[in-house]
């Protein structure tokens, strides 16, 4: 998906599969060709229909706002600035006051209501003044659908696969060690080790993060030398869906928004800032009889993310949230306005809306 050997065009891949099936029925094939071809298509395709694969990263300039807008390699990475004029617990339990919402089983028809935006968050109420005040904690905010027999899996195995998918989301975006910047070993163990391009990306991203190999595309991490959690809650809102994919695989899509409240690590700091990350991850749980894989692992097909207050032109491998003093100096973004809590539009649509923008402006934090 990100890095590795030469990619195979879809037409050649389909022809290869047909010939392989004809000459060697049932022989397992190399996984996730689609994932590996995306990066090359992003570089080489001429004008093409709308869709996240056709988006090109906008040039980034320093000093133009908090967060650049763009698609990074095979993943949509949309990052926006918080307008300082509008912005008036990591892992479970507390920090709210409003009744929880019903689980999100389908895309909502409109953004959440604004509420008391003038109420600033505190270390005791880190979600105050935002829609996340009524969201659930951790994995409780991620809706799982009812399992049914799909592709090569029976109902029971599909249910196990959905649970493993949620395990991956927890291990990559909610695990306290990972949030402190540790290597996400549990999450990586769920990724097909035979998908070499993704394994190369994972190796490089944590050793020498860069625009192409950025661990923040899949994992949420903060530098504890700069910020620490405000309380012990991460609020979430989202859902998991599934369908039959290629070659009988079970293709699972997770669309989840995570809200991370933090304060500066420096002694005496109590101002709360929030980093808001919406991720859409599509994963293929392949039939080992048809694809080279390991039992209980998946092959990533695509991953996209939309981040507010994570740092502009940030290549450190850690989110770099900013506080009111930095916002006052740097100002807001110069791109279109974005509501980071709005889940009524797809990430594809948001990326298209901000296609030419360099920095968007978040309407709330």
Tab-separated table of C-alpha atoms in Angstrom, residues 95-286:
chain	number	residue	atom	x	y	z
A	95	UNK	CA	-15.503	13.442	31.791
A	96	UNK	CA	-18.961	14.192	30.498
A	97	UNK	CA	-22.357	14.944	31.907
A	98	UNK	CA	-24.724	14.242	28.979
A	99	UNK	CA	-26.531	10.950	28.433
A	100	UNK	CA	-24.736	8.630	25.939
A	101	UNK	CA	-26.090	8.423	22.412
A	102	UNK	CA	-27.467	5.293	20.816
A	103	UNK	CA	-24.882	3.302	18.870
A	104	UNK	CA	-24.162	4.521	15.335
A	105	UNK	CA	-25.384	1.687	13.120
A	106	UNK	CA	-25.413	3.789	9.937
A	107	UNK	CA	-24.146	7.135	8.716
A	108	UNK	CA	-25.984	10.007	10.452
A	109	UNK	CA	-28.014	12.407	8.335
A	110	UNK	CA	-26.575	15.601	9.859
A	111	UNK	CA	-23.753	16.852	12.090
A	112	UNK	CA	-24.208	16.747	15.866
A	113	UNK	CA	-25.713	19.816	17.495
A	114	UNK	CA	-23.336	22.515	18.602
A	115	UNK	CA	-24.306	22.592	22.280
A	116	UNK	CA	-22.602	24.856	24.787
A	117	UNK	CA	-19.501	25.618	22.744
A	118	UNK	CA	-18.646	28.571	24.968
A	119	UNK	CA	-17.956	26.204	27.882
A	120	UNK	CA	-14.244	25.494	27.860
A	121	UNK	CA	-12.951	22.019	28.760
A	122	UNK	CA	-11.211	21.376	32.050
A	123	UNK	CA	-9.055	18.527	33.319
A	124	UNK	CA	-12.105	17.251	35.212
A	125	UNK	CA	-14.439	17.710	32.227
A	126	UNK	CA	-12.161	17.391	29.185
A	127	UNK	CA	-15.033	16.947	26.701
A	128	UNK	CA	-17.122	19.869	27.914
A	129	UNK	CA	-18.305	22.125	25.101
A	130	UNK	CA	-18.017	19.418	22.406
A	131	UNK	CA	-20.334	16.707	21.012
A	132	UNK	CA	-18.000	14.105	22.513
A	133	UNK	CA	-19.471	14.885	25.929
A	134	UNK	CA	-22.261	12.428	25.049
A	135	UNK	CA	-20.119	9.899	23.174
A	136	UNK	CA	-19.033	6.580	24.651
A	137	UNK	CA	-15.649	5.642	26.064
A	138	UNK	CA	-13.176	3.485	24.172
A	139	UNK	CA	-14.518	0.537	22.215
A	140	UNK	CA	-18.013	1.079	23.645
A	141	UNK	CA	-18.473	3.811	21.032
A	142	UNK	CA	-17.709	1.479	18.096
A	143	UNK	CA	-20.854	-0.256	16.823
A	144	UNK	CA	-20.553	-3.898	15.749
A	145	UNK	CA	-23.152	-5.270	13.306
A	146	UNK	CA	-24.829	-8.633	13.665
A	147	UNK	CA	-22.753	-11.410	12.140
A	148	UNK	CA	-23.928	-13.493	9.184
A	149	UNK	CA	-22.256	-16.088	6.982
A	150	UNK	CA	-20.219	-14.233	4.367
A	151	UNK	CA	-17.659	-15.338	1.797
A	152	UNK	CA	-15.529	-18.197	3.104
A	153	UNK	CA	-16.671	-17.711	6.726
A	154	UNK	CA	-19.664	-19.053	8.596
A	155	UNK	CA	-21.593	-16.852	11.021
A	156	UNK	CA	-19.481	-17.758	14.038
A	157	UNK	CA	-16.210	-17.014	12.276
A	158	UNK	CA	-17.543	-13.701	10.983
A	159	UNK	CA	-18.419	-12.749	14.569
A	160	UNK	CA	-14.855	-13.582	15.622
A	161	UNK	CA	-13.508	-11.513	12.737
A	162	UNK	CA	-15.562	-8.489	13.764
A	163	UNK	CA	-14.242	-8.834	17.304
A	164	UNK	CA	-10.667	-9.012	15.983
A	165	UNK	CA	-11.295	-5.922	13.888
A	166	UNK	CA	-12.345	-4.020	16.987
A	167	UNK	CA	-9.321	-5.445	18.795
A	168	UNK	CA	-7.122	-3.913	16.087
A	169	UNK	CA	-8.801	-0.516	16.481
A	170	UNK	CA	-8.253	-0.662	20.243
A	171	UNK	CA	-4.636	-1.784	19.890
A	172	UNK	CA	-3.826	0.930	17.346
A	173	UNK	CA	-5.815	3.914	18.681
A	174	UNK	CA	-6.755	3.260	22.324
A	175	UNK	CA	-3.939	1.264	23.894
A	176	UNK	CA	-2.310	3.454	26.599
A	177	UNK	CA	1.206	2.364	25.701
A	178	UNK	CA	0.677	3.129	22.009
A	179	UNK	CA	-0.772	6.530	22.880
A	180	UNK	CA	2.418	7.186	24.876
A	181	UNK	CA	4.448	6.472	21.751
A	182	UNK	CA	5.293	2.800	22.213
A	183	UNK	CA	5.404	0.442	19.240
A	184	UNK	CA	1.891	-0.975	18.556
A	185	UNK	CA	2.989	-4.603	18.689
A	186	UNK	CA	-0.467	-6.049	19.380
A	187	UNK	CA	-1.950	-4.195	16.419
A	188	UNK	CA	0.891	-5.154	14.088
A	189	UNK	CA	0.463	-8.816	15.070
A	190	UNK	CA	-3.021	-8.693	13.494
A	191	UNK	CA	-1.662	-7.563	10.091
A	192	UNK	CA	-0.800	-10.247	7.532
A	193	UNK	CA	2.991	-10.694	7.775
A	194	UNK	CA	3.118	-11.807	4.124
A	195	UNK	CA	1.896	-8.432	2.842
A	196	UNK	CA	5.438	-7.246	2.288
A	197	UNK	CA	4.768	-3.674	1.204
A	198	UNK	CA	2.829	-2.983	4.420
A	199	UNK	CA	5.473	-4.724	6.527
A	200	UNK	CA	8.147	-2.521	4.921
A	201	UNK	CA	6.059	0.565	5.722
A	202	UNK	CA	5.679	-0.518	9.356
A	203	UNK	CA	9.403	-1.124	9.731
A	204	UNK	CA	10.328	2.252	8.268
A	205	UNK	CA	7.567	4.347	9.839
A	206	UNK	CA	8.699	3.812	13.426
A	207	UNK	CA	12.394	4.049	12.650
A	208	UNK	CA	12.468	7.057	10.332
A	209	UNK	CA	8.994	8.626	9.992
A	210	UNK	CA	8.418	10.672	6.859
A	211	UNK	CA	5.573	11.956	4.721
A	212	UNK	CA	5.513	8.643	2.857
A	213	UNK	CA	6.078	6.444	5.904
A	214	UNK	CA	4.100	8.111	8.676
A	215	UNK	CA	2.938	5.908	11.585
A	216	UNK	CA	0.068	8.347	12.213
A	217	UNK	CA	-1.665	7.001	9.112
A	218	UNK	CA	-2.688	3.946	11.132
A	219	UNK	CA	-1.797	4.629	14.757
A	220	UNK	CA	-2.482	7.377	17.307
A	221	UNK	CA	0.653	8.443	19.196
A	222	UNK	CA	1.638	11.417	21.337
A	223	UNK	CA	5.057	12.568	22.560
A	224	UNK	CA	4.803	12.421	26.344
A	225	UNK	CA	7.659	14.906	26.674
A	226	UNK	CA	5.208	17.532	25.372
A	227	UNK	CA	1.683	16.466	26.325
A	228	UNK	CA	-0.068	14.119	28.726
A	229	UNK	CA	-3.668	12.890	28.876
A	230	UNK	CA	-6.325	15.060	30.469
A	231	UNK	CA	-8.023	12.384	32.522
A	232	UNK	CA	-8.126	8.777	31.388
A	233	UNK	CA	-10.744	8.805	28.624
A	234	UNK	CA	-10.750	8.558	24.841
A	235	UNK	CA	-14.225	9.207	23.479
A	236	UNK	CA	-15.272	7.408	20.288
A	237	UNK	CA	-18.082	7.359	17.767
A	238	UNK	CA	-18.269	5.040	14.781
A	239	UNK	CA	-19.236	1.755	13.238
A	240	UNK	CA	-17.924	-1.387	11.586
A	241	UNK	CA	-19.483	-2.852	8.435
A	242	UNK	CA	-18.626	-5.891	6.319
A	243	UNK	CA	-19.326	-7.560	2.986
A	244	UNK	CA	-17.881	-10.253	0.749
A	245	UNK	CA	-14.666	-9.110	-0.923
A	246	UNK	CA	-12.413	-10.495	-3.601
A	247	UNK	CA	-11.869	-14.243	-3.789
A	248	UNK	CA	-14.442	-14.866	-1.082
A	249	UNK	CA	-12.680	-12.737	1.550
A	250	UNK	CA	-14.616	-10.949	4.279
A	251	UNK	CA	-13.965	-7.240	3.677
A	252	UNK	CA	-14.442	-5.151	6.826
A	253	UNK	CA	-14.629	-1.343	6.945
A	254	UNK	CA	-14.175	0.593	10.194
A	255	UNK	CA	-15.169	4.287	10.259
A	256	UNK	CA	-14.458	5.727	13.708
A	257	UNK	CA	-13.774	9.167	15.222
A	258	UNK	CA	-11.500	9.351	18.278
A	259	UNK	CA	-11.284	12.380	20.602
A	260	UNK	CA	-8.090	12.733	22.661
A	261	UNK	CA	-7.961	15.484	25.334
A	262	UNK	CA	-4.460	16.492	26.457
A	263	UNK	CA	-2.637	19.067	28.560
A	264	UNK	CA	0.974	20.187	28.371
A	265	UNK	CA	3.460	18.010	30.225
A	266	UNK	CA	5.064	21.066	31.803
A	267	UNK	CA	4.340	21.416	35.508
A	268	UNK	CA	1.375	23.623	36.326
A	269	UNK	CA	-0.219	23.366	32.887
A	270	UNK	CA	-3.972	22.851	32.983
A	271	UNK	CA	-5.305	24.104	29.621
A	272	UNK	CA	-7.017	21.259	27.772
A	273	UNK	CA	-6.625	20.817	24.019
A	274	UNK	CA	-8.287	18.075	21.995
A	275	UNK	CA	-6.913	16.128	19.047
A	276	UNK	CA	-9.736	14.658	16.949
A	277	UNK	CA	-8.980	11.825	14.528
A	278	UNK	CA	-11.446	10.180	12.183
A	279	UNK	CA	-10.151	7.014	10.560
A	280	UNK	CA	-11.545	4.782	7.842
A	281	UNK	CA	-9.719	1.483	7.534
A	282	UNK	CA	-10.667	-1.211	5.015
A	283	UNK	CA	-9.256	-4.656	5.697
A	284	UNK	CA	-9.485	-7.994	3.911
A	285	UNK	CA	-9.760	-11.130	6.049
A	286	UNK	CA	-8.667	-13.612	3.409
